[in-house]
Coordinates of C-alpha atoms and ligand atoms in Angstrom, one line a residue:
X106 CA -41.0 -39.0 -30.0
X107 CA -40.5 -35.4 -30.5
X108 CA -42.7 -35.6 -33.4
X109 CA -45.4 -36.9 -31.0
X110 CA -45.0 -34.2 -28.4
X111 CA -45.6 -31.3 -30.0
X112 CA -48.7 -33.2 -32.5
X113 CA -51.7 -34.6 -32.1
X114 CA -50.5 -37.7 -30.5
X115 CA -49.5 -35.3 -27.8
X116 CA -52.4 -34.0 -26.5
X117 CA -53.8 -38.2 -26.6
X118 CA -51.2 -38.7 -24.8
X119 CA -51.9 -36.3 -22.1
X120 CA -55.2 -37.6 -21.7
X121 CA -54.6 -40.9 -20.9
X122 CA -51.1 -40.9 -19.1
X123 CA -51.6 -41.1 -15.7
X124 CA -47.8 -39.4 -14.9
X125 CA -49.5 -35.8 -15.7
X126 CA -53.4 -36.0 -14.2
X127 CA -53.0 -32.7 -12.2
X128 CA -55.8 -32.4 -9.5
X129 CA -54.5 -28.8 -8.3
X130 CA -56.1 -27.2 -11.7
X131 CA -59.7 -28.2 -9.2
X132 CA -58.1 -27.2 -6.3
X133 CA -58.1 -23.4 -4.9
X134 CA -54.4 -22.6 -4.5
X135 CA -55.1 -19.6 -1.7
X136 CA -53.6 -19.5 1.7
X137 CA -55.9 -19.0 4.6
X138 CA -55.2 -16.4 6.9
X139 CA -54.8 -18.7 9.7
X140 CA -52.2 -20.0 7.5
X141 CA -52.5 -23.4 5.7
X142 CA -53.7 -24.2 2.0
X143 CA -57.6 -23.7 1.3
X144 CA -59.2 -26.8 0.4
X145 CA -62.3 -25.1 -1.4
X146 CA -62.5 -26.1 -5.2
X147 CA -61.5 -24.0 -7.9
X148 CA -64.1 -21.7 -9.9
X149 CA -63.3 -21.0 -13.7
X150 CA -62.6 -19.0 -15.8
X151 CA -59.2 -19.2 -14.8
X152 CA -57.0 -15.9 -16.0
X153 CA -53.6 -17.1 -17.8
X154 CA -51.1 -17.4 -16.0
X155 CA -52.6 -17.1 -12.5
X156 CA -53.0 -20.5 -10.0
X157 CA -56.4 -21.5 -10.0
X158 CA -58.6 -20.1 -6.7
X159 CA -61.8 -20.1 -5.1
X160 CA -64.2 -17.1 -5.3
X161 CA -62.9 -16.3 -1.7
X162 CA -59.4 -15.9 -2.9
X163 CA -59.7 -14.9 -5.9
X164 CA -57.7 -11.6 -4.9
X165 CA -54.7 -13.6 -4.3
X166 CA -53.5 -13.6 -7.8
X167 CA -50.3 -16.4 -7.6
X168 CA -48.4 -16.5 -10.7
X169 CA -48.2 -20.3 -12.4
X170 CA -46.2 -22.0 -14.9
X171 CA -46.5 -25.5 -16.2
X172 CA -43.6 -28.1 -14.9
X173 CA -41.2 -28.2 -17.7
X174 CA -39.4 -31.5 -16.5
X175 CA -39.3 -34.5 -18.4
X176 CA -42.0 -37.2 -16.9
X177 CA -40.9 -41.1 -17.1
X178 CA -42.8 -41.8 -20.4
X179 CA -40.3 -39.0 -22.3
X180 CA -43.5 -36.4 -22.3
X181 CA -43.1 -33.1 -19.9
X182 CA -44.6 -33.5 -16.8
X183 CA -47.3 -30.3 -17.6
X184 CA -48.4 -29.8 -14.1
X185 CA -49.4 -26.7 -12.7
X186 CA -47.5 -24.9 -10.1
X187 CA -47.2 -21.6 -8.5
X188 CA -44.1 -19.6 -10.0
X189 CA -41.8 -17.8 -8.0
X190 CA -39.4 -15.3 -10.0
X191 CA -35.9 -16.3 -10.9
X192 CA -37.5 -20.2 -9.9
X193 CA -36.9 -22.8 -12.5
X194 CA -39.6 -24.2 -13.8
X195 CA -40.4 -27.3 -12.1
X196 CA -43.4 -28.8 -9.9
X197 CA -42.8 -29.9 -6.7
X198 CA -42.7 -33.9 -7.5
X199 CA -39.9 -32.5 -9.6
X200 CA -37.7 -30.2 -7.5
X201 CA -34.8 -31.9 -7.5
X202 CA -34.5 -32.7 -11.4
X203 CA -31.2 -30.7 -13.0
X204 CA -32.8 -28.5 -16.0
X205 CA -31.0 -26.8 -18.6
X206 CA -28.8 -24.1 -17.6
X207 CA -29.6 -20.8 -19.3
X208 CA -27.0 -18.4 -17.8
X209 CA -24.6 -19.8 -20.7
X210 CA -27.3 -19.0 -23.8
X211 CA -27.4 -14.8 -22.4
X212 CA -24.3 -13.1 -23.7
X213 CA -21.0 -12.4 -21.6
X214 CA -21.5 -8.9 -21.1
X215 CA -25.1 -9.5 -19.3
X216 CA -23.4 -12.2 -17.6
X217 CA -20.5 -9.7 -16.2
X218 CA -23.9 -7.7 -15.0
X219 CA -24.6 -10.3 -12.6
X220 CA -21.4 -10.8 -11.5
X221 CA -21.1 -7.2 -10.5
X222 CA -24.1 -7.6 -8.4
X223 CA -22.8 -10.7 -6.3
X224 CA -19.1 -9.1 -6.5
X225 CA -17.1 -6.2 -5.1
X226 CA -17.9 -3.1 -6.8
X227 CA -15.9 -0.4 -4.7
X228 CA -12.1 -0.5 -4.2
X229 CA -10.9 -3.1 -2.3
X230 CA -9.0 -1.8 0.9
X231 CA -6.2 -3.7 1.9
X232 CA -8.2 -4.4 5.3
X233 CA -11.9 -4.7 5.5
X234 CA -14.0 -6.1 8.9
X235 CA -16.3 -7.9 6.2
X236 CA -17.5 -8.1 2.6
X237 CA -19.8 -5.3 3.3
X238 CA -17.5 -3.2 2.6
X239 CA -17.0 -4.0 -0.6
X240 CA -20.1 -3.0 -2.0
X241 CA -21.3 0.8 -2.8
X242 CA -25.0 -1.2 -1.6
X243 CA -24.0 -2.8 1.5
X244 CA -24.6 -6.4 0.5
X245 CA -22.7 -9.6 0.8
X246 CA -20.3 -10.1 -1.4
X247 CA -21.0 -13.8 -3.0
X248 CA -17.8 -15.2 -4.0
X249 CA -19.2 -18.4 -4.4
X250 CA -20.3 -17.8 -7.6
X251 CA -16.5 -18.5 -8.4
X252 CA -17.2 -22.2 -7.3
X253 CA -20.4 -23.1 -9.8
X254 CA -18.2 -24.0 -12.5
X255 CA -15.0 -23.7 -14.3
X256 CA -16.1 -21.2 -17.1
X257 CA -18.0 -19.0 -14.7
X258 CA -14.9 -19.0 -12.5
X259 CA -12.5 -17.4 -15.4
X260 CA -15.2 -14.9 -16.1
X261 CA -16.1 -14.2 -13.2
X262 CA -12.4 -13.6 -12.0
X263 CA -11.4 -12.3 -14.7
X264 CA -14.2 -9.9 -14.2
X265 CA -13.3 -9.1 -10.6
X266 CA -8.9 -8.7 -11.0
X267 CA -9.3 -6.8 -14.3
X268 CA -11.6 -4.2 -13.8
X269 CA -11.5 -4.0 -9.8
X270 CA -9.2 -1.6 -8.2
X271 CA -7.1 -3.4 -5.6
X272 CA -5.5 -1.1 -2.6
X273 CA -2.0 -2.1 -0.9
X274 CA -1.1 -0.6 2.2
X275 CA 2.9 -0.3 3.1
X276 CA 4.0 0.4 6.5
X277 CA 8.0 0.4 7.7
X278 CA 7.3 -3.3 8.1
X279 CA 4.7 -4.8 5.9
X280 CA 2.8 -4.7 2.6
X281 CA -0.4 -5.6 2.9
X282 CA -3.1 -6.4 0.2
X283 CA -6.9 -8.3 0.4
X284 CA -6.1 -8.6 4.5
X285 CA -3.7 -10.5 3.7
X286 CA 0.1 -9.5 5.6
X287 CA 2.6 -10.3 4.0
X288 CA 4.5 -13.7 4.0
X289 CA 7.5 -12.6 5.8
X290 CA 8.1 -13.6 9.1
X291 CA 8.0 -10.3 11.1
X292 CA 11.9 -10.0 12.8
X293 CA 11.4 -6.3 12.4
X294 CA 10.6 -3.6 14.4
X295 CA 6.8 -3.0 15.5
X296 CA 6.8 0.3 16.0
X297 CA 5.0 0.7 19.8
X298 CA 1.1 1.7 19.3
X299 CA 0.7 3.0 22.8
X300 CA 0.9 6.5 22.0
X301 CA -2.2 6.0 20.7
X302 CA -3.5 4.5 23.5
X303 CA -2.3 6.6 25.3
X304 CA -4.3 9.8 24.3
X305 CA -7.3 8.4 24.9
X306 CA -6.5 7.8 28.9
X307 CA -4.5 11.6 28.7
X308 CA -1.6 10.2 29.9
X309 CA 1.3 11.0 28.0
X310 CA 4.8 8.3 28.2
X311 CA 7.9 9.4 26.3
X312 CA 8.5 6.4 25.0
X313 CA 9.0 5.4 21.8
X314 CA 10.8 8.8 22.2
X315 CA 10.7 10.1 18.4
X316 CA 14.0 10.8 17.4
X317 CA 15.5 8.2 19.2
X318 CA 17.5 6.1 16.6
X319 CA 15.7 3.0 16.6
X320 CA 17.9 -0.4 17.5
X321 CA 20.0 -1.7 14.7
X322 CA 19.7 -5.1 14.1
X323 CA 20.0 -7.2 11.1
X324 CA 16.5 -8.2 9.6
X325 CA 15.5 -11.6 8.4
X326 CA 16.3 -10.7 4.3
X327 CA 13.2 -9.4 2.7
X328 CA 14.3 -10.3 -0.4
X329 CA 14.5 -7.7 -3.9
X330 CA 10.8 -8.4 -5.1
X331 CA 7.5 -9.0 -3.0
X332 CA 5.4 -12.3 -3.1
X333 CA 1.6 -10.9 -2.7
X334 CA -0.3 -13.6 -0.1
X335 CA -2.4 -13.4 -3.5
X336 CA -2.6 -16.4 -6.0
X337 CA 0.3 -15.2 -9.2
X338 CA -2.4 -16.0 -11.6
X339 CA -5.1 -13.6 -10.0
X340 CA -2.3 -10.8 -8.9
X341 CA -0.7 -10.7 -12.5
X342 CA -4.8 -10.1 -14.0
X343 CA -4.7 -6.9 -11.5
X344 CA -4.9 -3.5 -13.5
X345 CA -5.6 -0.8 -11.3
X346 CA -3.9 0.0 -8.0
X347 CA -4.5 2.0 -4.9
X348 CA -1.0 2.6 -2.9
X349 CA -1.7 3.5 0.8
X350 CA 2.0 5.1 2.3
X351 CA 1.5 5.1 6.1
X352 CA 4.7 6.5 7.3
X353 CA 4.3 6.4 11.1
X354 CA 7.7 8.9 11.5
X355 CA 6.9 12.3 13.1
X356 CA 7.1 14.8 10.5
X357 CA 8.7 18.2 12.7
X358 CA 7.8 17.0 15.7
X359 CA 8.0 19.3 19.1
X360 CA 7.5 17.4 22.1
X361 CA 7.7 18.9 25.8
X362 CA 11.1 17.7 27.1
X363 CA 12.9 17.0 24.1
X364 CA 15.4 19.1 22.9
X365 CA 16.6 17.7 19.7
X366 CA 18.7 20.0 17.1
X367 CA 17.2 20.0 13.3
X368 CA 20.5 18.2 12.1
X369 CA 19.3 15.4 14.2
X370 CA 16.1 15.4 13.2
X371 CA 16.8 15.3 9.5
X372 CA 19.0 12.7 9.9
X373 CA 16.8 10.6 11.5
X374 CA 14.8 11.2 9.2
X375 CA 16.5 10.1 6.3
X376 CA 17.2 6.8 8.3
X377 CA 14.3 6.2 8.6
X378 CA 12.8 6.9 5.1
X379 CA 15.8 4.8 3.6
X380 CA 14.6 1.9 6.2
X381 CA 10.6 2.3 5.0
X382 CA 11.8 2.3 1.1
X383 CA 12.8 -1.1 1.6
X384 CA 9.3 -2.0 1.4
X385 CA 8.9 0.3 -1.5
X386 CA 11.6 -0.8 -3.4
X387 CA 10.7 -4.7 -3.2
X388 CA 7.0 -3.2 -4.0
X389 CA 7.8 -1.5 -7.2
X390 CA 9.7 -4.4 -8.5
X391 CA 6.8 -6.4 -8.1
X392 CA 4.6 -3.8 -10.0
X393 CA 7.1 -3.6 -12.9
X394 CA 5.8 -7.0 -13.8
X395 CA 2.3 -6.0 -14.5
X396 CA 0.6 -3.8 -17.1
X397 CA -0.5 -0.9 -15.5
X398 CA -3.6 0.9 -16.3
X399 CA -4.2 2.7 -12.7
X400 CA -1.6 3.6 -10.4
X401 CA -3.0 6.3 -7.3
X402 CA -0.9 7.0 -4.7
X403 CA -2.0 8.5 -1.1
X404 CA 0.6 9.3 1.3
X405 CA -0.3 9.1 5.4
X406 CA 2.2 10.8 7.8
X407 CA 1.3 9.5 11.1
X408 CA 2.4 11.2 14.6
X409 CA 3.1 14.7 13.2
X410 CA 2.6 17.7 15.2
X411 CA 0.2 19.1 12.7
X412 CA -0.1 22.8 14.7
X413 CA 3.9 22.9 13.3
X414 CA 3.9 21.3 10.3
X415 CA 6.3 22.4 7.4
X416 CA 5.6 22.2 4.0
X417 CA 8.8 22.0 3.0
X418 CA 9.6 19.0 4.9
X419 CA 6.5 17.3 4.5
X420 CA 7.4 17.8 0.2
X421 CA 11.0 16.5 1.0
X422 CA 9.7 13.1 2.5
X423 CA 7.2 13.0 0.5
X424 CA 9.9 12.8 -2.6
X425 CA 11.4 10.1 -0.6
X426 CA 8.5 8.2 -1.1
X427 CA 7.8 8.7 -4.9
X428 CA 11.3 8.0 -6.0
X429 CA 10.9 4.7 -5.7
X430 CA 8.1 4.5 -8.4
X431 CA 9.8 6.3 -11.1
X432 CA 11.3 2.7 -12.3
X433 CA 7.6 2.1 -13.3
X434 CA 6.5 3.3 -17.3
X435 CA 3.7 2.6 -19.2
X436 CA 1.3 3.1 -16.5
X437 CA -1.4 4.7 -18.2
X438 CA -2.8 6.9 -15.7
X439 CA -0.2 7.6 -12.6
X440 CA -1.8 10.4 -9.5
X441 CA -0.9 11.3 -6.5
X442 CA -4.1 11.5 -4.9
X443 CA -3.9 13.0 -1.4
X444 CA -1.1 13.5 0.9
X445 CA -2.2 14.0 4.9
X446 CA -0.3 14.2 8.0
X447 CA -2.2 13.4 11.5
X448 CA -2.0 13.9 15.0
X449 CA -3.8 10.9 17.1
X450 CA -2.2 12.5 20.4
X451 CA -4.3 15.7 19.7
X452 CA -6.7 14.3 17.1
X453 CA -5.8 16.8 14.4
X454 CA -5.5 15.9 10.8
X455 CA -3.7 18.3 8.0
X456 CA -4.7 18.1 4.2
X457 CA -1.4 18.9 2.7
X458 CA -1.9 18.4 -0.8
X459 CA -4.2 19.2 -3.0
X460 CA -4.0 22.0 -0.7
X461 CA -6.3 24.9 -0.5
X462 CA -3.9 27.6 0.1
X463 CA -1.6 28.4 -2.5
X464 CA 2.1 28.9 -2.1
X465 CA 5.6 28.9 -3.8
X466 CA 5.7 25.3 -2.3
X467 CA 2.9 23.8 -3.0
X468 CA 3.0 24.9 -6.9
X469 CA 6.7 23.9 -7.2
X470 CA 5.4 20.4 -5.6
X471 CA 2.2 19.9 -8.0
X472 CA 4.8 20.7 -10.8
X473 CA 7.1 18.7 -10.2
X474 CA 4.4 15.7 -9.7
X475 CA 3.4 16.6 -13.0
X476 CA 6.4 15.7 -14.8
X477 CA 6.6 12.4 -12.1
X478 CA 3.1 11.4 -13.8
X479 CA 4.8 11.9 -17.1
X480 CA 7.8 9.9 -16.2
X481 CA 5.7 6.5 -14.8
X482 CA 3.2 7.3 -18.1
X483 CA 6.7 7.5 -20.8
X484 CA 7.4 4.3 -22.3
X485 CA 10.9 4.3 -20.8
X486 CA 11.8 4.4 -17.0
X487 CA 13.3 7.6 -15.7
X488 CA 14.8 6.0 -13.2
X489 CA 17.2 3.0 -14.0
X490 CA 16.8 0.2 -11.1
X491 CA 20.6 0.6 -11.1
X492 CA 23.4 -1.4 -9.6
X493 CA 23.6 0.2 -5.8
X494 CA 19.8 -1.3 -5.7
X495 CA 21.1 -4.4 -6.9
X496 CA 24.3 -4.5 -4.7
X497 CA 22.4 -3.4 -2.0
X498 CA 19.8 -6.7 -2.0
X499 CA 22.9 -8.8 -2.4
X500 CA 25.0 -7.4 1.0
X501 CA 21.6 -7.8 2.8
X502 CA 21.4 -11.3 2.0
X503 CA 25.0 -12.0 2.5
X504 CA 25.8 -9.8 5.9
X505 CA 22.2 -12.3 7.2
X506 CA 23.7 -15.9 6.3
X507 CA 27.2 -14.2 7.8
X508 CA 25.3 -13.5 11.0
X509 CA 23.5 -16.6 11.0
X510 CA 26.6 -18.7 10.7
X511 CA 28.5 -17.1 13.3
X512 CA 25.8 -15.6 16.0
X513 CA 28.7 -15.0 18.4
X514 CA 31.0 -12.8 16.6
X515 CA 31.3 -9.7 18.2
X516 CA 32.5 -8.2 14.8
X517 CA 29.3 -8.9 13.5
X518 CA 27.2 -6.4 15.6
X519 CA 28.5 -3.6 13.3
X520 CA 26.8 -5.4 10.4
X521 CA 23.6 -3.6 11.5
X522 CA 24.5 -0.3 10.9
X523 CA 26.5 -1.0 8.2
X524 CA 23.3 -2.1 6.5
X525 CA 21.6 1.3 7.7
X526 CA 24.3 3.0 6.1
X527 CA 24.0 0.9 2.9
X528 CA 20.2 1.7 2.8
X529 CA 21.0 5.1 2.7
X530 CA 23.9 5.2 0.0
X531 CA 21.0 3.3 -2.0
X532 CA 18.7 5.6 -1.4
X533 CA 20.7 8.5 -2.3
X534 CA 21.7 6.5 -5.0
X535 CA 25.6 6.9 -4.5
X536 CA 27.6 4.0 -5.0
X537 CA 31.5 5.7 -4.2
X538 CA 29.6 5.6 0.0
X539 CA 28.3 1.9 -0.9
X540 CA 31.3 1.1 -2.2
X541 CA 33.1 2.1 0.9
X542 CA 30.6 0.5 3.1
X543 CA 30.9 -2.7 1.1
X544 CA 34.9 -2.2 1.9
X545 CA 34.3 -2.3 5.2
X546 CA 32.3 -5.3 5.1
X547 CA 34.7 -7.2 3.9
X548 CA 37.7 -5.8 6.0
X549 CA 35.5 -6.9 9.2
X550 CA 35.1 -10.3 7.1
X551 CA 38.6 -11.1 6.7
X552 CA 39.6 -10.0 10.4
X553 CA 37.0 -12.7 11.2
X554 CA 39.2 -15.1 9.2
X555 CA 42.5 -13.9 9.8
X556 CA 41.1 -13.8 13.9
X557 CA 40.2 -17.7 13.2
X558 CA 43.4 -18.7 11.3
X559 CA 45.9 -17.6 14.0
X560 CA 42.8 -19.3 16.7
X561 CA 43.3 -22.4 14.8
X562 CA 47.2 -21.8 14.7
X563 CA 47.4 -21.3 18.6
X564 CA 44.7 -24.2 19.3
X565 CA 47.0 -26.4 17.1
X566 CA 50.1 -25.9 19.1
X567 CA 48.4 -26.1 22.4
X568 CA 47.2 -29.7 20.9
X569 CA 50.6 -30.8 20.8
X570 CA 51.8 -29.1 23.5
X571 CA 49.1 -31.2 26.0
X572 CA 50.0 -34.2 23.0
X573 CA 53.7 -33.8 24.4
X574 CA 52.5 -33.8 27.9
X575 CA 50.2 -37.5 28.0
X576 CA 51.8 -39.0 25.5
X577 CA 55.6 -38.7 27.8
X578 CA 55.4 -42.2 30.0
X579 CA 54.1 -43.8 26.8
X580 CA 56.2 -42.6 24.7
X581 CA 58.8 -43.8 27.1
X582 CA 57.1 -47.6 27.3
X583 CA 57.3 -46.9 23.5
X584 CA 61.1 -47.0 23.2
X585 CA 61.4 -49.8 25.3
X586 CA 59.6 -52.1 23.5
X587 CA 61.1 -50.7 20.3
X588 CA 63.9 -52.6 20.8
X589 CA 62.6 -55.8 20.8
X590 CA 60.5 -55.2 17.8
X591 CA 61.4 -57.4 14.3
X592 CA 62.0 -54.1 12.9
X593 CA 65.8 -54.1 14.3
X594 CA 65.8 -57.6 14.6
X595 CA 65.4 -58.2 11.0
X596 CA 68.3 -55.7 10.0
X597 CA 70.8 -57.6 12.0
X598 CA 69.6 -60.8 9.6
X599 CA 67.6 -62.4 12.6
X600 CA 64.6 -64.5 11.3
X601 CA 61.2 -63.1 12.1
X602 CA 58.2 -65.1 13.3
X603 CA 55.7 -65.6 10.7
Ligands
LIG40 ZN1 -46.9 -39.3 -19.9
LIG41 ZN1 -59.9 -20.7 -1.6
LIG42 ZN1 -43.6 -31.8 -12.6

């Protein structure tokens, strides 16, 4: 038959089969202003390619294609039909047959072309109102180009988690990638947002008040490593990151009203870093898993009284924050891109590094975030995720199921800022202070048990003290009937019944 379609017998064929008589090549294909198809008949000599028209619409120049389905008789169909680009080629009798898909015969690379067009080309923040935001053109983002089939789906994702740059935010409490918060349930402390609130109305409440050492309370464990929201097999293809470090603690802070010594503020401070590195930590541990290409960093302080900023301090948290990271190697291309401090109370914002004025500081900082680059870029970590780290995970876990078990033991409530004291042995990376606080732990622990042995002792003897007590009349009625039991009988030879 194919021999017949593209020969003579063909174009016989066409002639007398009745599934291809097209009466639209007579037919002017215009469209009259007052809308509607023009009914007037076709005048020759039609220019290739063009639908047929009459000499009224002749301006009107419709592109055409010939149907390319297949007709019932095995022939194509051949009719005549007015082409609209990226259409497929099909009349409308024929709009619904499935055609050969061509996306497959163009190579991959053009391929990865279109997918870039339906999918995010810019960063991906970790929160976004809507897919416009994804795209340097302010489209749509068409992700359902993921769902056509299964080879367009691993090209297309592979497309989108190799070679797109995926941002994760970290707060004191959450990591948060793609919108998606993470999966912990959120026991922690929200830290209030009414300040900001606040500044819009003028009015101006103390509370949180800043250097107020925040409740301590055991956490529901966060665990050593963080489980993304995101599929495994779509996070592990993820290349390039963007690390956004919103750390909400007021950096030097000076507030109306609050007199609050240095030493206090520092050590607050470090509480509170230690407490955000949790985050971090599990973060990192996460990120060792993966190949690295990208790794950029910004840092956020929130709350600080810009007017009275210090470098120095600023630099010392800062350092805090990129500790943490330095268990990472092989990352091909590690930066620090930005680290900013703002004020919502008095809308000021701060550009602390790269910084435009030069000092002692800021060099010593840049050079010592040079050899941090080199560190995450060596092909050994600098830092050793050591055993204090380790420990440290474990006591959480432990001093949780302890508190669980036993809600009401008021030994317990020192568990909290045991494990505050813990952090910050970890973070200083001193295990004699971990050690002690791991002592103490399991001094409290055995006062527990030593409290509930000589409970159990004292519980026991009042049981047989009240035993003694209800038990006297029938113990009484006991004895009496003793003696007519066979048990005596049958020792002074008397025969027994039964
Ligand atoms: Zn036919
Ligand atoms: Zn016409
Ligand atoms: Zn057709």
């Amino acid at each position: 038959m194919a021999n017949n379609v593209c020969g003579v017998s063909s174009i016989a064929h066409y002639q007398i089969c009745r599934l291809h008589d097209d009466k639209r090549k007579q037919k002017c294909s215009g469209t009259l202003k007052r809308g509607g198809t023009c009914t007037n008949n076709a005048r020759g000599p039609l220019p290739s390619g063009i639908m047929p028209t009459c000499k009224i619409h002749r301006h009107q120049l419709k592109v055409s294609a010939f149907c390319k389905a297949l007709a019932a008789c095995g022939y194509e169909c051949g009719r005549l039909f007015e082409w609209k680009p990226h259409g497929f080629q099909l009349c409308s009798g024929h709009l619904e047959d499935t055609m050969a898909c061509f996306f497959f015969k163009i190579p991959v690379e053009i391929r990865c072309r279109v997918y870039r067009l339906l999918l995010p080309d810019r960063p991906i923040p970790a929160r976004f109102r809507s897919s416009e935001y994804l795209r340097t053109d302010w489209r749509k983002v068409h992700t359902a180009i993921l769902c056509v089939n299964h080879q367009i789906h691993e090209e297309a994702t592979a497309f989108l988690y190799r070679t797109g740059i995926f941002t994760i935010e970290v707060s004191e409490n959450t990591l948060i990638m793609c919108n998606l918060p993470d999966k912990l349930p959120c026991h922690q402390i929200v830290i209030s947002t009414r300040e900001t609130e606040d500044a819009s109305s003028g009015v101006f409440h103390p509370t949180p008040t800043p250097f107020m050492l925040l409740p301590t309370i055991v956490y529901k464990p966060a665990g050593p490593i963080w489980n993304p929201q995101l599929t495994e097999r779509y996070f592990t293809m993820i290349q390039s990151f963007r690390i956004e470090l919103l750390f909400h603690h007021p950096i030097n802070y000076r507030s109306p009203g609050l007199s609050t010594s240095d030493t206090d503020k520092l050590r607050v401070l470090v509480s509170r870093l230690a407490r955000y590195n949790d985050q971090l930590h599990r973060l990192v541990e996460r990120l060792r898993k993966l190949s690295l290409v990208r790794l950029e960093i910004t840092i956020k302080f929130a709350n600080s009284n810009v007017e009275s900023l210090s470098f120095q301090e600023v630099f010392i948290a800062s350092w805090d924050l990129l500790n943490p990271f330095r268990c990472l190697f092989n990352v091909a291309r590690p930066r620090v891109v930005s680290i900013t401090a703002n004020d919502p109370r008095n809308r000021q914002f701060a550009e602390i590094f790269p910084s435009r004025v030069s000092s002692s500081e800021t060099r010593a900082f840049a050079n010592n975030l040079n050899s941090w680059s080199k560190d995450l870029s060596s092909s050994q970590p600098s830092l050793k995720c050591d055993q204090v780290l380790e420990a440290y995970w474990g006591l959480e876990n432990l001093l949780s199921s302890m508190k669980e078990h036993c809600k009401s033991e008021p030994r317990f409530l020192q568990f909290g800022e045991l494990l505050q004291a813990a952090r910050i042995a970890r973070e200083a990376n001193n295990l004699e202070h971990f050690k002690k606080i791991w002592d103490r732990v399991v001094a409290i622990w055995f006062e527990h048990l030593d409290f509930q042995k000589s409970l159990q002792s004292n519980v026991t003897q009042s049981i047989d003290a009240i035993n003694g007590i209800v038990n006297k009349s029938r113990g009484a009625v006991a004895v009496v009937t003793e003696r007519h039991t066979p048990a005596w009988s049958a020792s002074l030879g008397t025969p027994t019944p039964g």
